[in-house]
Coordinates of C-alpha atoms in Angstrom, one line a residue:
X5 CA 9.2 -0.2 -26.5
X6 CA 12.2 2.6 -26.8
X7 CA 13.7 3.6 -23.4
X8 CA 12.0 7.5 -23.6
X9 CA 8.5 6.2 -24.3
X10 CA 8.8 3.7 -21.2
X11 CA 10.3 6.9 -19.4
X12 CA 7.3 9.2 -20.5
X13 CA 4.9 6.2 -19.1
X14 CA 6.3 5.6 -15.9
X15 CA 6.7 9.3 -15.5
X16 CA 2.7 9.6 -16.3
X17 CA 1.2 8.6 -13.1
X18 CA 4.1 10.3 -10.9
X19 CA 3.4 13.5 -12.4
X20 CA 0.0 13.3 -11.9
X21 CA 0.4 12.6 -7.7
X22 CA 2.8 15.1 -8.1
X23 CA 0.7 17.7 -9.4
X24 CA -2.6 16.8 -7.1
X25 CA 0.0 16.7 -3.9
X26 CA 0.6 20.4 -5.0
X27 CA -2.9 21.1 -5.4
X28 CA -3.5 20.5 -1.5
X29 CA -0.3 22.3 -1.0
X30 CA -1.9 25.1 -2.1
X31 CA -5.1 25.0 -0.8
X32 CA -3.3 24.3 3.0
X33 CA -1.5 27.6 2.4
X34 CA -2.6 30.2 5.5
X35 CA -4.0 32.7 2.9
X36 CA -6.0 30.1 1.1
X37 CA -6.8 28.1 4.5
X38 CA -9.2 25.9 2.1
X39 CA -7.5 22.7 3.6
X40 CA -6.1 23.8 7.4
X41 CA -6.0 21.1 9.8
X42 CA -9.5 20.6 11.1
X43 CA -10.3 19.7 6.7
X44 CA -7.8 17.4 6.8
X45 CA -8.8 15.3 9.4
X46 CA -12.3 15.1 8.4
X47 CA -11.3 14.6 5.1
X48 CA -9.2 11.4 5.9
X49 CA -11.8 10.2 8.0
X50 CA -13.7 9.8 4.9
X51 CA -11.6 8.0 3.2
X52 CA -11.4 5.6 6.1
X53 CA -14.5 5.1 6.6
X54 CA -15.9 5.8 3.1
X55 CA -13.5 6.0 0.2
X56 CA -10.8 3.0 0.5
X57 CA -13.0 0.4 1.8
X58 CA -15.4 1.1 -1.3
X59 CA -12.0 1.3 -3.4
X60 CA -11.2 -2.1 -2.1
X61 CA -14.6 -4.2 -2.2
X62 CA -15.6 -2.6 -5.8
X63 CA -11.5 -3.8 -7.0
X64 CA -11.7 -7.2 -5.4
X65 CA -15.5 -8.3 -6.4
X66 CA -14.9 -7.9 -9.6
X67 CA -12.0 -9.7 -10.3
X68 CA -12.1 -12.6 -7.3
X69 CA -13.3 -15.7 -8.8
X70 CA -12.3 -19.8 -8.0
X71 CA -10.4 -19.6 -11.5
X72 CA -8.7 -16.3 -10.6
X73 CA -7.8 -17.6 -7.1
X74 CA -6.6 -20.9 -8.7
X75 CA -4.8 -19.5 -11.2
X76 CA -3.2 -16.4 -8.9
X77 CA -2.7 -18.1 -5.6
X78 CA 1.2 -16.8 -5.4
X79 CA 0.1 -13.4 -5.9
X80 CA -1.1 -12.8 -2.0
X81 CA 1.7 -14.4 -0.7
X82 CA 4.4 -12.6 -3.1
X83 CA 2.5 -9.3 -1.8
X84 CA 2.8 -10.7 1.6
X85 CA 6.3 -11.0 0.8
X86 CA 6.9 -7.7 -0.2
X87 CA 5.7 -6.2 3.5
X88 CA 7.8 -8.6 5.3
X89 CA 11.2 -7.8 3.4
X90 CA 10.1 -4.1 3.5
X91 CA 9.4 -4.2 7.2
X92 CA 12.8 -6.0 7.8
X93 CA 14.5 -3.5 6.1
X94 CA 13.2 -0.9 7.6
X95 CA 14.2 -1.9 10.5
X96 CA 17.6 -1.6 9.5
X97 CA 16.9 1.9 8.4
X98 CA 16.4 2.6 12.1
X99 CA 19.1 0.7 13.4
X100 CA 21.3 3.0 10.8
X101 CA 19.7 6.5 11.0
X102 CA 18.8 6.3 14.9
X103 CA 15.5 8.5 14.3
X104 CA 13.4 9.7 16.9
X105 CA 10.9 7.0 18.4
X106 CA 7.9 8.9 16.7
X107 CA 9.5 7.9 13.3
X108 CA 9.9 4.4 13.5
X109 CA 6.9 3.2 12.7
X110 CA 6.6 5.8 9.3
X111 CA 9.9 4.7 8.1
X112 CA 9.0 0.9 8.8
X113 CA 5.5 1.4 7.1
X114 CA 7.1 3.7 4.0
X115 CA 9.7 0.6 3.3
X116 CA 6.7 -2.1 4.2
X117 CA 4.0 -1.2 2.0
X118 CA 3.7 -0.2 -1.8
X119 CA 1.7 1.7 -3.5
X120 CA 0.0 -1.3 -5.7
X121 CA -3.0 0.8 -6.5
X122 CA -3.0 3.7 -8.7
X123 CA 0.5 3.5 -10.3
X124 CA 0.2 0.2 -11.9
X125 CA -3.2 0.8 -13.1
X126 CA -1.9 3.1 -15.4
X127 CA 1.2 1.8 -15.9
X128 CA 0.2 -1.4 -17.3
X129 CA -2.5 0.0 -19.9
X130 CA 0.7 2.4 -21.5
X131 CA 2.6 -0.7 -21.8
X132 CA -0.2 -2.8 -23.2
X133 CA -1.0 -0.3 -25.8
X134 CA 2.5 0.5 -27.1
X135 CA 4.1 -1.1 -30.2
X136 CA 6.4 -3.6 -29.6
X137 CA 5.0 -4.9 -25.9
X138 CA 6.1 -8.5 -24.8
X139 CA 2.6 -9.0 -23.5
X140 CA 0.9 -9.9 -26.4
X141 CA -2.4 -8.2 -28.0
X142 CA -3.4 -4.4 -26.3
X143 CA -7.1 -5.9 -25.9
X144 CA -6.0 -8.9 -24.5
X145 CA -2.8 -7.4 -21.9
X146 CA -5.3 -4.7 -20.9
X147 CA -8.5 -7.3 -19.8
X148 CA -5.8 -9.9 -17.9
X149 CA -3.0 -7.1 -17.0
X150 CA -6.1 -4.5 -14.6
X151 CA -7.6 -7.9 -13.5
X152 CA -4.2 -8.8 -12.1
X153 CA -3.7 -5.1 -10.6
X154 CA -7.0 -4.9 -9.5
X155 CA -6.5 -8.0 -7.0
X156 CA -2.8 -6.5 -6.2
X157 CA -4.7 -3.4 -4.8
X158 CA -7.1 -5.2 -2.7
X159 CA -4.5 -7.7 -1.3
X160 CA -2.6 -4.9 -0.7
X161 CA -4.9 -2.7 1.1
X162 CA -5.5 -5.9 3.3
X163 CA -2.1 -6.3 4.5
X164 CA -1.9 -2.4 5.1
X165 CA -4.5 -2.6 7.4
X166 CA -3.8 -5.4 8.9
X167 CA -0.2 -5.6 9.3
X168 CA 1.1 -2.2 8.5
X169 CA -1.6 0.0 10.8
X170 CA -1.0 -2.4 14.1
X171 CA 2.9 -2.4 13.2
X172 CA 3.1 1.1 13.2
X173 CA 1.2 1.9 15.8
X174 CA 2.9 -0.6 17.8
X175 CA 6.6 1.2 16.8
X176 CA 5.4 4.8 17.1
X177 CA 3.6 4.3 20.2
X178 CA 5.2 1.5 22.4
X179 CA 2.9 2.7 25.3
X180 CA -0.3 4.5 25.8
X181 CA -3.7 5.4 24.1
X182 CA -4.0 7.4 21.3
X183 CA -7.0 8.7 19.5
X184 CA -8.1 7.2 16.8
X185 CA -10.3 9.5 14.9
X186 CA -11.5 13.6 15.3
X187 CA -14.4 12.3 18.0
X188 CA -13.9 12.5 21.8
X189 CA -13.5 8.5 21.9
X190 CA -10.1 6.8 22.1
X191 CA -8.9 3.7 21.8
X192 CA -6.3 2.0 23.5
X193 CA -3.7 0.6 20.8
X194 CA -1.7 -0.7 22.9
X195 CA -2.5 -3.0 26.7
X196 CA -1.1 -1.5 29.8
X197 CA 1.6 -3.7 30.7
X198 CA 1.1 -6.4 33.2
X199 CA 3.4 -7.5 35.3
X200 CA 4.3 -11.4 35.5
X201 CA 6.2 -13.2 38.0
X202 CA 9.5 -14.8 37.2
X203 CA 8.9 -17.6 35.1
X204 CA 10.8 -20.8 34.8
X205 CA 11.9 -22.6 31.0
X206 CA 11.6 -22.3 27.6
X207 CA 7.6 -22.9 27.3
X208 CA 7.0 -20.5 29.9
X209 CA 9.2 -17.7 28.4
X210 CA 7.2 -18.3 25.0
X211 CA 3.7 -18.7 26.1
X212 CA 4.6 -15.0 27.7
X213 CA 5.8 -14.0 24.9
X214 CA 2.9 -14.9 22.6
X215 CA 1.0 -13.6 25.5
X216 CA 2.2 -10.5 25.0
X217 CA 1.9 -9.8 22.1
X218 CA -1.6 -10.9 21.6
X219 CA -2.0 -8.2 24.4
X220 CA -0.6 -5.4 21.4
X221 CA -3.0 -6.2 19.1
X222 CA -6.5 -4.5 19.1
X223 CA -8.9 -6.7 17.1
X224 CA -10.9 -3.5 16.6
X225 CA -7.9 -2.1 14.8
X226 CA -7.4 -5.1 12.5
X227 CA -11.4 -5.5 11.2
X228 CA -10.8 -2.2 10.2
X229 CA -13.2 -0.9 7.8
X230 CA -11.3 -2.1 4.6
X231 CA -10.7 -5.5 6.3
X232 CA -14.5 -5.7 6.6
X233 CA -14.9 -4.6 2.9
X234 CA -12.4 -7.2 1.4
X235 CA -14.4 -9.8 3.5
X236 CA -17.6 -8.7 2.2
X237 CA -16.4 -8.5 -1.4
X238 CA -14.4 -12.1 -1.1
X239 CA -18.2 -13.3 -0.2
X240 CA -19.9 -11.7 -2.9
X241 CA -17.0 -12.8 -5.9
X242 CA -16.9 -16.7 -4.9
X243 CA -20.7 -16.7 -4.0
X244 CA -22.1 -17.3 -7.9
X245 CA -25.3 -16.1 -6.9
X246 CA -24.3 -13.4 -5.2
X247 CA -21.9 -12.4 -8.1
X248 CA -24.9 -12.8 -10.7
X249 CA -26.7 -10.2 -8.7
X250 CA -24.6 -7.3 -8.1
X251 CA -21.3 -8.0 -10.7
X252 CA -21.6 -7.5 -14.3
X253 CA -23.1 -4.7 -16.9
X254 CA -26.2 -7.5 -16.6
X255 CA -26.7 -7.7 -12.8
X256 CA -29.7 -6.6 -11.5
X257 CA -28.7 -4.9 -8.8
X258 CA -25.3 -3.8 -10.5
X259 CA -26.5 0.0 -9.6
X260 CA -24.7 -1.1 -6.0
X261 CA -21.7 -2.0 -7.6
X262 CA -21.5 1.0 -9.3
X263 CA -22.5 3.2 -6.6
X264 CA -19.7 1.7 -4.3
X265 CA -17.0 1.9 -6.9
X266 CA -17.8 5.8 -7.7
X267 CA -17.0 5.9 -4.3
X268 CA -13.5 4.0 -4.6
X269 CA -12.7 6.5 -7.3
X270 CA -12.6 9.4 -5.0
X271 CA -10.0 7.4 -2.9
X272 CA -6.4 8.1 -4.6
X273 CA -7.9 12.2 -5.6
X274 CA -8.9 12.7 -1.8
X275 CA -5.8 11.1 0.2
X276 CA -3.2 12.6 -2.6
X277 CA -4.6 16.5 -1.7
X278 CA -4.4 15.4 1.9
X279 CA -1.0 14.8 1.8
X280 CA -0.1 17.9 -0.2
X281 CA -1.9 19.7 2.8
X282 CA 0.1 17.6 5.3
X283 CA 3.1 18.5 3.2
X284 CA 3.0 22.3 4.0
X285 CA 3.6 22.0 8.1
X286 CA 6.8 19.3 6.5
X287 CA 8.4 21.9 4.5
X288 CA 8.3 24.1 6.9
X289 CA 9.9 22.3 9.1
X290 CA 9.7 18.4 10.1
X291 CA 12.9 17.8 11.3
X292 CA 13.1 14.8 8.8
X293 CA 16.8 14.0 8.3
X294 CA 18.3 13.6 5.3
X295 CA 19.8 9.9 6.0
X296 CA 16.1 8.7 6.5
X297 CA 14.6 10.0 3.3
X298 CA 17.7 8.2 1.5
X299 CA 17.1 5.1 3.1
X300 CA 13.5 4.8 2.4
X301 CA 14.5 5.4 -1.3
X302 CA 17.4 2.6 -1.0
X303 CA 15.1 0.0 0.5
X304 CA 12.0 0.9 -2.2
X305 CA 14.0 1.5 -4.9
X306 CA 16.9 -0.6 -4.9
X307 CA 17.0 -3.7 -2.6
X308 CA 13.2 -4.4 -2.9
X309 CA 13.6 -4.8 -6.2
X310 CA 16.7 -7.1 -6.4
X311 CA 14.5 -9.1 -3.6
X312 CA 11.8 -9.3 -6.0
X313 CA 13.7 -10.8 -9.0
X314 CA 15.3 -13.5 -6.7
X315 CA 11.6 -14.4 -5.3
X316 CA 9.9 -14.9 -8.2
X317 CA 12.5 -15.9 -10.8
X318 CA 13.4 -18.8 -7.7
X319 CA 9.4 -19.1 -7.9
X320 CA 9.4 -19.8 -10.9
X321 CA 12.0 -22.1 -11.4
X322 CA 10.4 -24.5 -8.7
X323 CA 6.5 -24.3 -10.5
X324 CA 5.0 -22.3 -8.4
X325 CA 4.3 -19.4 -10.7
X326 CA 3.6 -19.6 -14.7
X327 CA 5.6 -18.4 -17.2
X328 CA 3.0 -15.8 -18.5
X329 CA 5.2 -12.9 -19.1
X330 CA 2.1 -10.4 -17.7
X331 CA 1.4 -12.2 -15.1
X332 CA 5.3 -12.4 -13.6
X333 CA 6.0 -8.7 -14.6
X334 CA 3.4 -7.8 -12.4
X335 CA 4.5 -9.8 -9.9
X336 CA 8.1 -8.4 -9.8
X337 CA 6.0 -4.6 -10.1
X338 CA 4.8 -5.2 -7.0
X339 CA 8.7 -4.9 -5.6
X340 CA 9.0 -1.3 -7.1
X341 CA 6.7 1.0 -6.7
X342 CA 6.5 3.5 -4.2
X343 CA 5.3 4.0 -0.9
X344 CA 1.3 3.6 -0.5
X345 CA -0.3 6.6 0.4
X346 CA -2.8 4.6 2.8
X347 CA 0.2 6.0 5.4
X348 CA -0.8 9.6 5.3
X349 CA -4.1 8.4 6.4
X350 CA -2.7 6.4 8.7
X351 CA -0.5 8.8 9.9
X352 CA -3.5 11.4 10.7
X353 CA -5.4 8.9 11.9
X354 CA -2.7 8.6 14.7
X355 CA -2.3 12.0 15.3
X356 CA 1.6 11.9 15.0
X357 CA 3.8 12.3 12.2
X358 CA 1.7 13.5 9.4
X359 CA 4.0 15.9 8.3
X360 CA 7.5 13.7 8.4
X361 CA 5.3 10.9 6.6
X362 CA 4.4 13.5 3.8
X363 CA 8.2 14.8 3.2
X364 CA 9.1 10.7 2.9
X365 CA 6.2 10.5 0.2
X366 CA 6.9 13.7 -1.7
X367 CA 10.5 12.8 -2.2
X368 CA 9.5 8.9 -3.2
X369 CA 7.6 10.1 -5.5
X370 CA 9.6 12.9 -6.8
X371 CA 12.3 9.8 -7.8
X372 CA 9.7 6.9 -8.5
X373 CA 10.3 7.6 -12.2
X374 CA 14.0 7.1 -12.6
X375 CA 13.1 3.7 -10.6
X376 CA 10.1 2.9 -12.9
X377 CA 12.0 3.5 -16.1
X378 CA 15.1 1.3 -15.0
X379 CA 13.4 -1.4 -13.3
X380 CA 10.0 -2.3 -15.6
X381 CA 12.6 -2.4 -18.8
X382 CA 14.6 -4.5 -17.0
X383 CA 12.0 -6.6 -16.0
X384 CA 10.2 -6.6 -19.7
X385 CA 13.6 -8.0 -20.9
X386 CA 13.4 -10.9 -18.1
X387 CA 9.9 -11.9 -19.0
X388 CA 10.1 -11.9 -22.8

């Protein structure tokens, strides 16, 4: 596959994003006023409530079986993996740039969590279907290559609602309530602090510890509703019976199934024209400095990556993953890609930092393609 053909693919799905993003822009302008503030926030409450949690049960029951789950068990934890180094990272970002407290969590969630959705599910049919592809047969790398993807996605939307949502939260607002959707009802993200008395030795100090920080995390917050969605659809792909029913072109009840995942297919449309609204009040002035925006990109684009090659080449050398060349270019995909945009939701959903969060995405994804050109024919070369 020549170096400009890999280019034009990996430049594919960035240019559409790009081109949706200014789509919202547009419609957020004052004389259009189509998308003002009051749509936006609607709008992303739909896809919270609505759009990704069908995106994610419609992805995951479909591909979850005991033979995928045998065969893929590194997968969640590279993912996992992934967040963790990103999250580290981030943290240095802070620790270097010195942003306002408001901004922590966004730059930690931007370096934390990838966009392991859309962009590889288009990705990886190009590559299947062009001449020359290490990954064997087109029919073949496109069956076992969106399989792959589509339980990337939903392990991925886990984590970002798990981990990513409470760990921003937790940065961004280190004390208070904030609300949590357009209604009058608010929910406390964080505990008030309670005072302890002086404690004496090293079990004390830790059970406080753990104490506290069981006191910063909102159960409510973690089942959110795409947590409850990959639950449901776990259930329904190891259940046989269950899948018999509702999974499959011959399931009787496969009109669910469908129904759910025409919903999931207004996810990535929806949040993408949100953030181009979002982007507008950014433009115009966020007060983003420069230093973060290049450290976002350094973390995604460059030491991510080199992470990812050390994990799962080291994985592999000690058996834990096979040497299918699909299966570990996915896996080292997973290091590269950009931001998810699950954090402009999350973002509005807080009420702070939409339009900072938007400038960090618009500019990751203006330069996602030079990063997956460079990176993906590197990693070809690696898995061949």
């Amino acid at each position: 596959m020549r170096l400009l053909d890999l280019f034009i693919t990996s430049s594919i799905p960035v240019a559409k994003i790009l081109m949706i993003t200014g789509i919202g822009f547009y419609l957020a302008m004052d004389r259009v006023n189509i998308l003002n503030q009051d749509a936006r926030k609607q709008l992303n409450n739909i896809v919270f409530y609505v759009f990704s949690p069908s995106l994610v049960a419609s992805s995951l029951a479909a591909t979850i079986t005991y033979e995928s789950m045998v065969k893929m068990w590194f997968m969640p934890i590279n993912v996992l993996l992934t967040f963790i180094i990103g999250s580290f990272l981030g943290w240095v970002v802070i620790k270097i740039t010195k942003p306002p407290p408001h901004l922590r969590g966004i730059i930690v969630g931007c370096c934390a969590a990838g966009n392991l959705g859309n962009m590889p599910l288009i990705i990886i049919p190009a590559i299947c279907n062009e001449k020359g592809s290490p990954f064997g047969d087109s029919e073949s790398c496109q069956k076992f290559g969106l399989g792959y993807v589509a339980l990337s996605m939903a392990i991925g939307a886990i984590y970002i609602w798990t981990y990513v949502y409470n760990l921003m939260r937790m940065l961004a607002h280190p004390a208070g309530e904030i609300a949590v959707n357009s209604t009058s009802s608010t929910m406390p993200l964080i505990a008030p602090k309670v005072e302890v008395g002086e404690q004496v030795g090293t079990w004390s100090k830790v059970k406080q510890r753990v104490c506290s920080a069981a006191e910063k995390i909102n159960l409510r917050t973690i089942f959110a509703p795409s947590t409850i969605a990959a639950l449901i659809a776990l259930a329904v792909g190891l259940n046989p019976i269950l899948r018999k029913l509702l999974v499959g072109n011959t399931a009787p009840l496969r009109v669910i199934e469908d129904s759910v995942s025409l919903l999931g297919d207004g996810t990535i449309p929806v949040l993408t024209l949100v953030v181009g609204g979002n982007l507008l009040k950014g433009l115009r002035g966020s007060g983003m400095h420069k230093s973060v925006i290049v450290g976002v990109v350094v973390v995604r684009y460059v030491l991510l990556p080199i992470s990812g090659v050390l994990i799962v080449q080291g994985a592999h050398h000690f058996g834990l993953v096979t040497s299918e060349p699909l299966y570990k270019f996915i896996l080292l995909l997973q290091y590269v890609v950009p931001p998810a945009m699950n954090l402009g939701t999350i973002t509005q959903l807080f009420g702070s930092g939409e339009s900072e969060c938007s400038v960090i995405l618009f500019w990751s994804y203006a330069l996602a393609s030079v990063s997956l050109t460079v990176w993906p024919t590197f990693f070809m070369w690696l898995v061949a």
